Coordinates of C-alpha atoms in Angstrom, one line a residue:
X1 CA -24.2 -1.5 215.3
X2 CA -26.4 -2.6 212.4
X3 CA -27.7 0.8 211.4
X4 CA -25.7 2.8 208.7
X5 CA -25.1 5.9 210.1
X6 CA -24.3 7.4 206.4
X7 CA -28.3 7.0 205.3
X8 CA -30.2 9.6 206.9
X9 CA -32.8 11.0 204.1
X10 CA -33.1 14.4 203.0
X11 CA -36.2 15.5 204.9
X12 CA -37.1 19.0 204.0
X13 CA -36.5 20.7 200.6
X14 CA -34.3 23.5 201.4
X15 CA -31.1 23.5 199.3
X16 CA -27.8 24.1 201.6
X17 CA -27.2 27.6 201.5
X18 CA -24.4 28.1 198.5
X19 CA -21.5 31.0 198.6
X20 CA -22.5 34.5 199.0
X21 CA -24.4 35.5 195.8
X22 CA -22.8 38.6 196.2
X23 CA -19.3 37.1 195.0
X24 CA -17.6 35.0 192.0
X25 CA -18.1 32.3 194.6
X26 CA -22.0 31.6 194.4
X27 CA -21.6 31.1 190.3
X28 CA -18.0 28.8 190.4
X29 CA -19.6 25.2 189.3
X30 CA -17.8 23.2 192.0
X31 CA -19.5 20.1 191.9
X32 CA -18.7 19.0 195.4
X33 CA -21.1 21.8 196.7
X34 CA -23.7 21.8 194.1
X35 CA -27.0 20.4 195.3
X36 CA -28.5 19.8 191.7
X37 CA -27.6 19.1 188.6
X38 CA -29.8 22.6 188.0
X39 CA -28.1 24.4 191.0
X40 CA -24.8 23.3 188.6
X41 CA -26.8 24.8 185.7
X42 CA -27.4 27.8 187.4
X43 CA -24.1 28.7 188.6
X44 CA -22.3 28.3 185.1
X45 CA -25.2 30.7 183.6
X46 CA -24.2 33.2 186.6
X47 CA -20.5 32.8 185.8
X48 CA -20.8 32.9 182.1
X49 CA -22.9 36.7 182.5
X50 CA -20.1 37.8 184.9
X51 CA -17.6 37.6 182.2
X52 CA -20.0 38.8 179.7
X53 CA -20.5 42.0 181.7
X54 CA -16.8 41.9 182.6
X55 CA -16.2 42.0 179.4
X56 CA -18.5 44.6 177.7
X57 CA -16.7 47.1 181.1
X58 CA -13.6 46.3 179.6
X59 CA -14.1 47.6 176.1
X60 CA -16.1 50.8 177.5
X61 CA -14.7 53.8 176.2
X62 CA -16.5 56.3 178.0
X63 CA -14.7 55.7 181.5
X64 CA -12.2 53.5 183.0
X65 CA -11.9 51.3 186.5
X66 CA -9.7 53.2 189.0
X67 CA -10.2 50.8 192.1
X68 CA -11.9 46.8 190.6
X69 CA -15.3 46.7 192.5
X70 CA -15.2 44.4 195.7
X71 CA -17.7 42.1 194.3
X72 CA -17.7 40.1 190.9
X73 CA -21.4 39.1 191.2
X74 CA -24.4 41.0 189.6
X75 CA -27.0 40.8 191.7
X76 CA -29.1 43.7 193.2
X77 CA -27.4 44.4 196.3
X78 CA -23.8 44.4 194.0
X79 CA -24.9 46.1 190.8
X80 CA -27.7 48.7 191.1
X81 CA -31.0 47.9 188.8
X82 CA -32.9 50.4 186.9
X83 CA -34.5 52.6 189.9
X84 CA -32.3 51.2 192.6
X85 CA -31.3 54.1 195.2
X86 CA -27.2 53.9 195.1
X87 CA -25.3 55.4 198.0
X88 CA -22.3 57.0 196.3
X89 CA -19.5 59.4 196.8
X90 CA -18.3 61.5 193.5
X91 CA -16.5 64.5 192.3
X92 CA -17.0 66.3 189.0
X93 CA -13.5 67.1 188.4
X94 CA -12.6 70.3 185.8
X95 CA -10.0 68.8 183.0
X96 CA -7.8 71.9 183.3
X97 CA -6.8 70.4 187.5
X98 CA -9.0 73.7 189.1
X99 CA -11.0 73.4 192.4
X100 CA -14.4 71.7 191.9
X101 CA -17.4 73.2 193.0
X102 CA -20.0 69.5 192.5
X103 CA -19.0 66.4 194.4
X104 CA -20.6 64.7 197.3
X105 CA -19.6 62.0 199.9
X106 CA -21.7 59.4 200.8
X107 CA -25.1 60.7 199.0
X108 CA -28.0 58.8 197.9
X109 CA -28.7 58.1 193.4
X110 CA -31.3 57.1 191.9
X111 CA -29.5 54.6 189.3
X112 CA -30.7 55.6 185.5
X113 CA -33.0 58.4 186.4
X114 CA -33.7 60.9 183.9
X115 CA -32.1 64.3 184.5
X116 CA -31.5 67.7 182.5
X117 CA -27.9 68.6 184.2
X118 CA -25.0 66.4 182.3
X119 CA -22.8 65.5 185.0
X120 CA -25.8 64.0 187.0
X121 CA -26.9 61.9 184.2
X122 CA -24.0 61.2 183.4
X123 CA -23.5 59.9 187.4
X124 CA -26.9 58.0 187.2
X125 CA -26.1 56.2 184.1
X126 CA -22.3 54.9 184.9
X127 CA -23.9 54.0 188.6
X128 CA -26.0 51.7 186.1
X129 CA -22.6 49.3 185.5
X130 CA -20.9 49.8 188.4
X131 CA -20.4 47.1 191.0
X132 CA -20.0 47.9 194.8
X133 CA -16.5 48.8 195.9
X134 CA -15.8 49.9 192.5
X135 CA -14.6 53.3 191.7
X136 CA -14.6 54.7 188.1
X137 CA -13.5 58.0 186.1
X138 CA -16.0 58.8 183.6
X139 CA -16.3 61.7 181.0
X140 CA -19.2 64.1 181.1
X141 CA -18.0 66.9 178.9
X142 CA -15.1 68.8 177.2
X143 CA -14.8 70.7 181.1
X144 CA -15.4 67.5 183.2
X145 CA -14.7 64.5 184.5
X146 CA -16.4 61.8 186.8
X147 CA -14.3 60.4 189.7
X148 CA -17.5 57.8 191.2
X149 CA -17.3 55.4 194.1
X150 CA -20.2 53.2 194.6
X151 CA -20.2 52.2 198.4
X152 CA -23.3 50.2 198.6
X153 CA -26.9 49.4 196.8
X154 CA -30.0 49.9 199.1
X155 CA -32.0 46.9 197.5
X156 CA -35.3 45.9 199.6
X157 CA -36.4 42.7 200.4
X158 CA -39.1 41.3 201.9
X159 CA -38.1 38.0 204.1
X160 CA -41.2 36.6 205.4
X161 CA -43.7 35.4 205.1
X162 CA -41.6 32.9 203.3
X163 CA -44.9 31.6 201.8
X164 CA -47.2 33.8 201.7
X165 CA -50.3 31.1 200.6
X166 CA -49.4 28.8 203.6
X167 CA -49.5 31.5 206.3
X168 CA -51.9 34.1 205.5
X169 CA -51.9 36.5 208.0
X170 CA -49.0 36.4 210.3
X171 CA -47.3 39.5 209.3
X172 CA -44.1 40.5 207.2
X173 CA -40.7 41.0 207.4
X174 CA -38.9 43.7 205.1
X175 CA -35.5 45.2 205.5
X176 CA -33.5 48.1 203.2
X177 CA -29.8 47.8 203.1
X178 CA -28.2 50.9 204.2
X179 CA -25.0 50.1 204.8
X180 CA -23.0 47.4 202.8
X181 CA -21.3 44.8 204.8
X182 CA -17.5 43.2 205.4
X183 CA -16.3 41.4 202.2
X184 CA -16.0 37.5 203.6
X185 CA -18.6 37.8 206.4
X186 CA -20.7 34.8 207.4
X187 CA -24.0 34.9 208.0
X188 CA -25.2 34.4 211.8
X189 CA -27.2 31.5 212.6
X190 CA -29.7 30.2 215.2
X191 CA -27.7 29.3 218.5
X192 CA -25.2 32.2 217.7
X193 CA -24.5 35.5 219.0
X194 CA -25.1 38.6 217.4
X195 CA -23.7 42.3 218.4
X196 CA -25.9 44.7 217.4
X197 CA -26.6 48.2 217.7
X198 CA -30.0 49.1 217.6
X199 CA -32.7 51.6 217.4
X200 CA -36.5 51.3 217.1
X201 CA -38.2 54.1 215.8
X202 CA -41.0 56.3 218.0
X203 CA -41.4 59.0 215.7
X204 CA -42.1 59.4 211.8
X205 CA -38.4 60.5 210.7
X206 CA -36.8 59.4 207.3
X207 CA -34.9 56.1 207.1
X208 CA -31.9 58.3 207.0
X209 CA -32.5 59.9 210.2
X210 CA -32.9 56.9 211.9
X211 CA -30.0 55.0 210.2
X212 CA -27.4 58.0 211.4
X213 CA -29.1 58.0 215.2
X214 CA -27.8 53.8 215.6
X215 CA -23.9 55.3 215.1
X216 CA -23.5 55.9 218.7
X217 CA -25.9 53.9 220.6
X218 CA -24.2 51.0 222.7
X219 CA -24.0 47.4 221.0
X220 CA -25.9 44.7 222.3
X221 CA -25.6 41.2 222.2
X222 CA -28.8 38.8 220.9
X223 CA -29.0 35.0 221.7
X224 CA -30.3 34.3 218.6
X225 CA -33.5 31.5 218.8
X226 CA -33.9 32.4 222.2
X227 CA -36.2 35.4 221.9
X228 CA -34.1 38.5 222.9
X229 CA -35.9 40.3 220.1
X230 CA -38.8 40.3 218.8
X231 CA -39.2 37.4 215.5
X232 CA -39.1 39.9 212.7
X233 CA -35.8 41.6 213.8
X234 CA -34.4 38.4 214.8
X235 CA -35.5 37.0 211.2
X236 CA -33.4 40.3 209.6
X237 CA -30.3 39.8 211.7
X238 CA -30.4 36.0 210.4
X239 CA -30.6 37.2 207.1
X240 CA -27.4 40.0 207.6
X241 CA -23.6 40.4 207.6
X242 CA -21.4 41.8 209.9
X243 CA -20.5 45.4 208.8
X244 CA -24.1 45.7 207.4
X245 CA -27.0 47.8 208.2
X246 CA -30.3 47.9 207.6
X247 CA -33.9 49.6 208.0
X248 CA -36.2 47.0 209.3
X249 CA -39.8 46.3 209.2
X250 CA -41.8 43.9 210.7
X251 CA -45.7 43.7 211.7
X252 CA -48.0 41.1 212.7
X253 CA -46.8 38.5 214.7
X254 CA -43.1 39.2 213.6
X255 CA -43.7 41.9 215.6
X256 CA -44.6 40.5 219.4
X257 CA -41.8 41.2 221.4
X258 CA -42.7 37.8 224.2
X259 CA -43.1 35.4 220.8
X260 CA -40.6 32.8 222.5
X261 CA -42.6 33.1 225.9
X262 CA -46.6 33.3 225.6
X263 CA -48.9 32.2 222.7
X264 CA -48.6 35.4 220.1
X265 CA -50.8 38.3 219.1
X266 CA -50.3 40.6 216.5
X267 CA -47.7 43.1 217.7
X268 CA -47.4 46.2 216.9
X269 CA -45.6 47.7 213.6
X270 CA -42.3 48.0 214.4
X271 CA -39.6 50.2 212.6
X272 CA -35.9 49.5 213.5
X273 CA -32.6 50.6 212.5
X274 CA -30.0 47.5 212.9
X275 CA -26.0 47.3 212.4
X276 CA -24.6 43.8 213.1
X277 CA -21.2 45.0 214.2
X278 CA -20.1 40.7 214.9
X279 CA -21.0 37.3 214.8
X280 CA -20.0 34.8 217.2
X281 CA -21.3 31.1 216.4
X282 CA -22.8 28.9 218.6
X283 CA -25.0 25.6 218.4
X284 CA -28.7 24.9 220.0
X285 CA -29.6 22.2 221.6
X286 CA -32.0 19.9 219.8
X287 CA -34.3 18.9 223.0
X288 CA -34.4 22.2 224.0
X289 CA -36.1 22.8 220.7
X290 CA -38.2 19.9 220.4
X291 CA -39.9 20.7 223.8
X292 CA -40.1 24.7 222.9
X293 CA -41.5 23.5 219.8
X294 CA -44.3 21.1 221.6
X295 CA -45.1 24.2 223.6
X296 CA -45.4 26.6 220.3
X297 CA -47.5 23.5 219.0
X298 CA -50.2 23.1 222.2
X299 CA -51.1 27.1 222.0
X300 CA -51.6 26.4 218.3
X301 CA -48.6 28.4 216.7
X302 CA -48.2 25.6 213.8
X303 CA -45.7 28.0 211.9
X304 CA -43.1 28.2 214.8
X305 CA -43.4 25.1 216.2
X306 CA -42.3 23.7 212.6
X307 CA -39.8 26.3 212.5
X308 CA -38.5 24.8 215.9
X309 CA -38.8 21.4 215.3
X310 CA -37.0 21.9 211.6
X311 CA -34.0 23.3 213.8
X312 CA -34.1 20.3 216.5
X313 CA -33.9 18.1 213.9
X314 CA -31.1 19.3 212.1
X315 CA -28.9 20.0 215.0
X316 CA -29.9 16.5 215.8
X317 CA -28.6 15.2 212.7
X318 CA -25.6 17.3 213.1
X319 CA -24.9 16.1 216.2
X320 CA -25.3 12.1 215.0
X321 CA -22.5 12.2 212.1
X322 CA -19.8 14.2 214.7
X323 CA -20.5 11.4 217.1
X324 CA -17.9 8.5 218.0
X325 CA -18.6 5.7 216.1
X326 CA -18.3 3.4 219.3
X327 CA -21.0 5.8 221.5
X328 CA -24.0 3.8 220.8
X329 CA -25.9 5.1 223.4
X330 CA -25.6 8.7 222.5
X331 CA -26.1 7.7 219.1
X332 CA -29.6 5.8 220.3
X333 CA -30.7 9.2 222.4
X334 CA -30.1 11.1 219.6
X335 CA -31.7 9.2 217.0
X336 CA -34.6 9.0 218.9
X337 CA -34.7 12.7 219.3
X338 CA -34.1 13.1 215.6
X339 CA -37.1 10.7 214.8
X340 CA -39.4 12.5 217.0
X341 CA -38.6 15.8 216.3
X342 CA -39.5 14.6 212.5
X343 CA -42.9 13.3 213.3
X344 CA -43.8 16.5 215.0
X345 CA -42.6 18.5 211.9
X346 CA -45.1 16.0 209.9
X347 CA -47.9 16.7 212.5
X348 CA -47.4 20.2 211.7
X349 CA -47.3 19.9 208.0
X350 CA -50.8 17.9 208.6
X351 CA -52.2 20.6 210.3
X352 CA -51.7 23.6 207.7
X353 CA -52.6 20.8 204.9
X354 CA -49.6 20.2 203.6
X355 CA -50.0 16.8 203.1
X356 CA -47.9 15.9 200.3
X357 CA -44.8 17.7 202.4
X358 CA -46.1 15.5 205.2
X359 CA -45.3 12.3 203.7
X360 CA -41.9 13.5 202.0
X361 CA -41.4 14.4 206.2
X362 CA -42.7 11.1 207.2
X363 CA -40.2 9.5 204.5
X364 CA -37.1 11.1 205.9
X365 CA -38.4 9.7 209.9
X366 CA -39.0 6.4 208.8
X367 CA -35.4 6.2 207.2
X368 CA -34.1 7.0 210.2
X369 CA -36.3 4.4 211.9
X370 CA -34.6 1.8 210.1
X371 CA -37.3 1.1 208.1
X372 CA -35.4 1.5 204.4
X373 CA -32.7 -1.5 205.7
X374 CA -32.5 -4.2 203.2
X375 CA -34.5 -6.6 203.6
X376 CA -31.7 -9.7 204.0
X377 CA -30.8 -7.7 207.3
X378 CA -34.3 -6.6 208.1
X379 CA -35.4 -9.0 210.6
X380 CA -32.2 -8.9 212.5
X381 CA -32.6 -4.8 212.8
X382 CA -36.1 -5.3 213.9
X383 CA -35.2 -7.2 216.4
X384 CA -32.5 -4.9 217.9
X385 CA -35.1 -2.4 218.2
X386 CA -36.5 -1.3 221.4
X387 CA -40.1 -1.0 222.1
X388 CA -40.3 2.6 221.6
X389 CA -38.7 2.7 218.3
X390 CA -41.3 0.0 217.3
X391 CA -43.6 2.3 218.4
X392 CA -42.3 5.5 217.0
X393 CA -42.1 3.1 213.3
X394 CA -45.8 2.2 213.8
X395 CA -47.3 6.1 214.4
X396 CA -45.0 7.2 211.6
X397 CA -46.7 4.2 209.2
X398 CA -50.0 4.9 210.5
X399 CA -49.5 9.0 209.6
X400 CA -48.6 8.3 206.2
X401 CA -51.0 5.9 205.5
X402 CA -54.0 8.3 206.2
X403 CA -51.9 11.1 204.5
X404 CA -51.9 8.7 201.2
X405 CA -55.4 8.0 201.9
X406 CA -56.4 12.0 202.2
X407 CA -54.5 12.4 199.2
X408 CA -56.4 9.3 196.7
X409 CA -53.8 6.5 196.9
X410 CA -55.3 3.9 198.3
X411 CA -53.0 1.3 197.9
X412 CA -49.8 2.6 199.1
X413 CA -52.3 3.7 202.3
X414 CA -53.1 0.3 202.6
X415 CA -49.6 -0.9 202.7
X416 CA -48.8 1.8 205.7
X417 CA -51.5 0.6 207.7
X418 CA -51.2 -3.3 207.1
X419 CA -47.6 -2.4 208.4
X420 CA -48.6 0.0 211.2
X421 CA -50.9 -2.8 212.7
X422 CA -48.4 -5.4 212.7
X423 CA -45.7 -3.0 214.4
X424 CA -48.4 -2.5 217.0
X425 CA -49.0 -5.7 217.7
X426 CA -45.3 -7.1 218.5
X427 CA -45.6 -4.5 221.2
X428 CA -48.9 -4.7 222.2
X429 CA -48.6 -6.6 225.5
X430 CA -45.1 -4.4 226.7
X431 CA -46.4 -0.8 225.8
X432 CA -50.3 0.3 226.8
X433 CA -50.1 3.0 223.5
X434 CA -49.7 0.0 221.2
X435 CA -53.4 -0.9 221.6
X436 CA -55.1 2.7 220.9
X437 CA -52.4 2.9 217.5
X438 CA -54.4 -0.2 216.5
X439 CA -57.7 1.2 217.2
X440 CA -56.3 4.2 215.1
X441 CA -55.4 2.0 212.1
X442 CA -58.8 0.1 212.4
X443 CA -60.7 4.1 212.2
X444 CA -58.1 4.7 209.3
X445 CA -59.2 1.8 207.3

């Protein structure tokens, strides 16, 4: 096999998901894992404020760690901000050892709010450097004492649109944590199973109301990618660990039940309490994808076909560096499918204008093409090559071209095309779609 099967391109510009942020893990510098030299950066700025923080608790006077918080990190979901509602259980314990009349189990604060009574700002303003998991003894007066555990930070996010100038007008995803989740948990991911318990609201109560009423319903389990639930929920459970719980919101499109079934609408609002109780993994399978993802594409849903052909490509490339070195023809299926799922991805980027991330797309397919090989070996590759890859080489050359061209550089656009049209015609006479790619090339030019 002439092809190296170490050089496929980066094709999209996500970063590989590092270590929960929640943990000393996501700040270590480890440089095996880290992407960038600034994703290095990054995580030594994170680790050096952890032991800032760490130690400005440790020479704290005012109260002192009873059980070490569960996280290290200091992000929102760990350490409350300014504002931040903190769910919290406390007593205000009397110095002398009598009964205490003020305590609470699993209440809602309002970290560093204003308040007349000492003890509770004295509660709001420790909540302030407290991390979750961590329980603290704090003074409030000459009577009495703070005994605080902080079991979880109800931070909001909003998780899509990812961006929002890209696709105006296709609804949002929001969730509030209400429940923290299982130290060590993965995250779910597409091709997975998630257990869930779940509860859509059909009436106006508070988030708390409908938090409590998911205790007891059943679980369920969700194929995730396949369209059990409608996108937005499935987009939140994505985004979740097991053991945690959430209030989730979702509109638009995010919130049409059939979105994996029938060209989308806009849905109705929909307001949904969700524990993910377990994860079991799972993979998907990268045709299935690429033709769910030409379906999504002929009804005109741009932003989930790319989704879906994103996915196929990836479990494509996946699936090429665990194969057996000698399986050539698996290896030829599945480059195929990984070059075409690219392409499509392009197309897509095309068609919402995002030409620039077009040709960093069309980069990534040609690479996987074979058409980066040195050019010692070059002719001997190219001739290797069946039609169709010719083929495939010669749209993906033509694509960039006009793309260069769209975007003012006119020689680079002249190289793709020059190349396109003599890719066509070494194929011309064995495959009939050769001759209308030339007629393309002629119209670009």
């Amino acid at each position: 096999m002439s092809y190296r099967r170490d050089k496929w391109r980066q094709y999209a510009g996500d970063e590989p998901e590092p270590g929960s942020s929640e943990d000393e893990a996501y700040a270590a510098v480890d440089a095996k894992v880290a992407y960038t030299r600034q994703s290095v950066q990054e995580r030594a700025e994170k680790w050096d404020a952890i032991e800032a923080f760490e130690a400005y608790k440790a020479a704290k006077s005012s109260s002192k760690t009873l059980h070490p918080p569960k996280h290290r990190g200091l992000c929102a979901s760990v350490r409350p901000q300014q504002g931040a509602e903190a769910l919290v259980s406390f007593v205000c314990k009397p110095r002398d050892g009598g009964k205490s009349e003020i305590g609470g189990t699993r209440v809602s604060v309002v970290a560093g709010e204003e308040h007349d009574e000492k003890w509770k700002q004295v509660l709001s303003r420790e909540v302030l450097d407290m991390r979750r998991g961590e329980r603290i003894e704090a003074d409030i007066d000459d009577e009495l004492k703070l005994d605080c555990c902080l079991h979880a930070v109800r931070v909001s996010r909003q998780l899509a649109p990812v961006d929002a100038e890209i696709y105006k007008g296709h609804g949002t995803v929001s969730t509030k944590r209400m429940e923290a989740p299982k130290p060590g948990g993965k995250r779910p991911r597409f091709g997975g199973t998630a257990t869930v318990r779940l509860v859509i609201a059909d009436d106006d109560r508070d988030d708390d109301a409908l938090f409590k009423a998911s205790e007891g319903v059943d679980p369920q389990n969700i194929k995730l990618g396949q369209g059990d639930v409608c996108e937005g929920l499935e987009v939140a459970v994505l985004a979740m660990r097991p053991g945690e719980g959430c209030i989730v919101t979702c509109d638009g499109a995010y919130g049409d039940p059939c979105y994996a079934v029938r060209k989308v609408g806009l849905g109705p609002s929909i307001r949904a309490a969700v524990r993910l109780d377990a994860v079991t993994e799972g993979d998907e399978d990268a045709s299935y994808l690429k033709e769910r993802g030409a379906m999504l594409l002929g009804e005109g849903e741009c932003r989930r076909a790319e989704a879906c052909f994103t996915r196929a490509a990836r479990r494509a490339e996946a699936q090429l560096k665990a194969l057996d070195e000698d399986d050539d023809e698996a290896f030829a299926k599945l480059k195929d499918v990984l070059a075409r799922c690219l392409l499509n991805v392009a197309l897509c980027c095309k068609k919402r204008n995002g030409r620039r991330d077009e040709i960093a797309v069309l980069d990534g397919a040609l690479g996987v093409l074979g058409d980066d090989v040195d050019e010692a070996v070059a002719s001997e590759v190219e001739a290797a090559m069946s039609s169709a890859t010719l083929l495939l080489r010669a749209k993906a050359r033509l694509r960039r071209g006009a793309a260069r061209g769209f975007l003012g550089d006119a020689d680079a656009a002249a190289q793709d095309l020059t190349a396109a049209d003599a890719l066509a015609a070494r194929i011309v006479d064995e495959v009939p779609a050769a001759a209308a790619l030339r007629r393309d090339v002629v119209r670009e030019r």
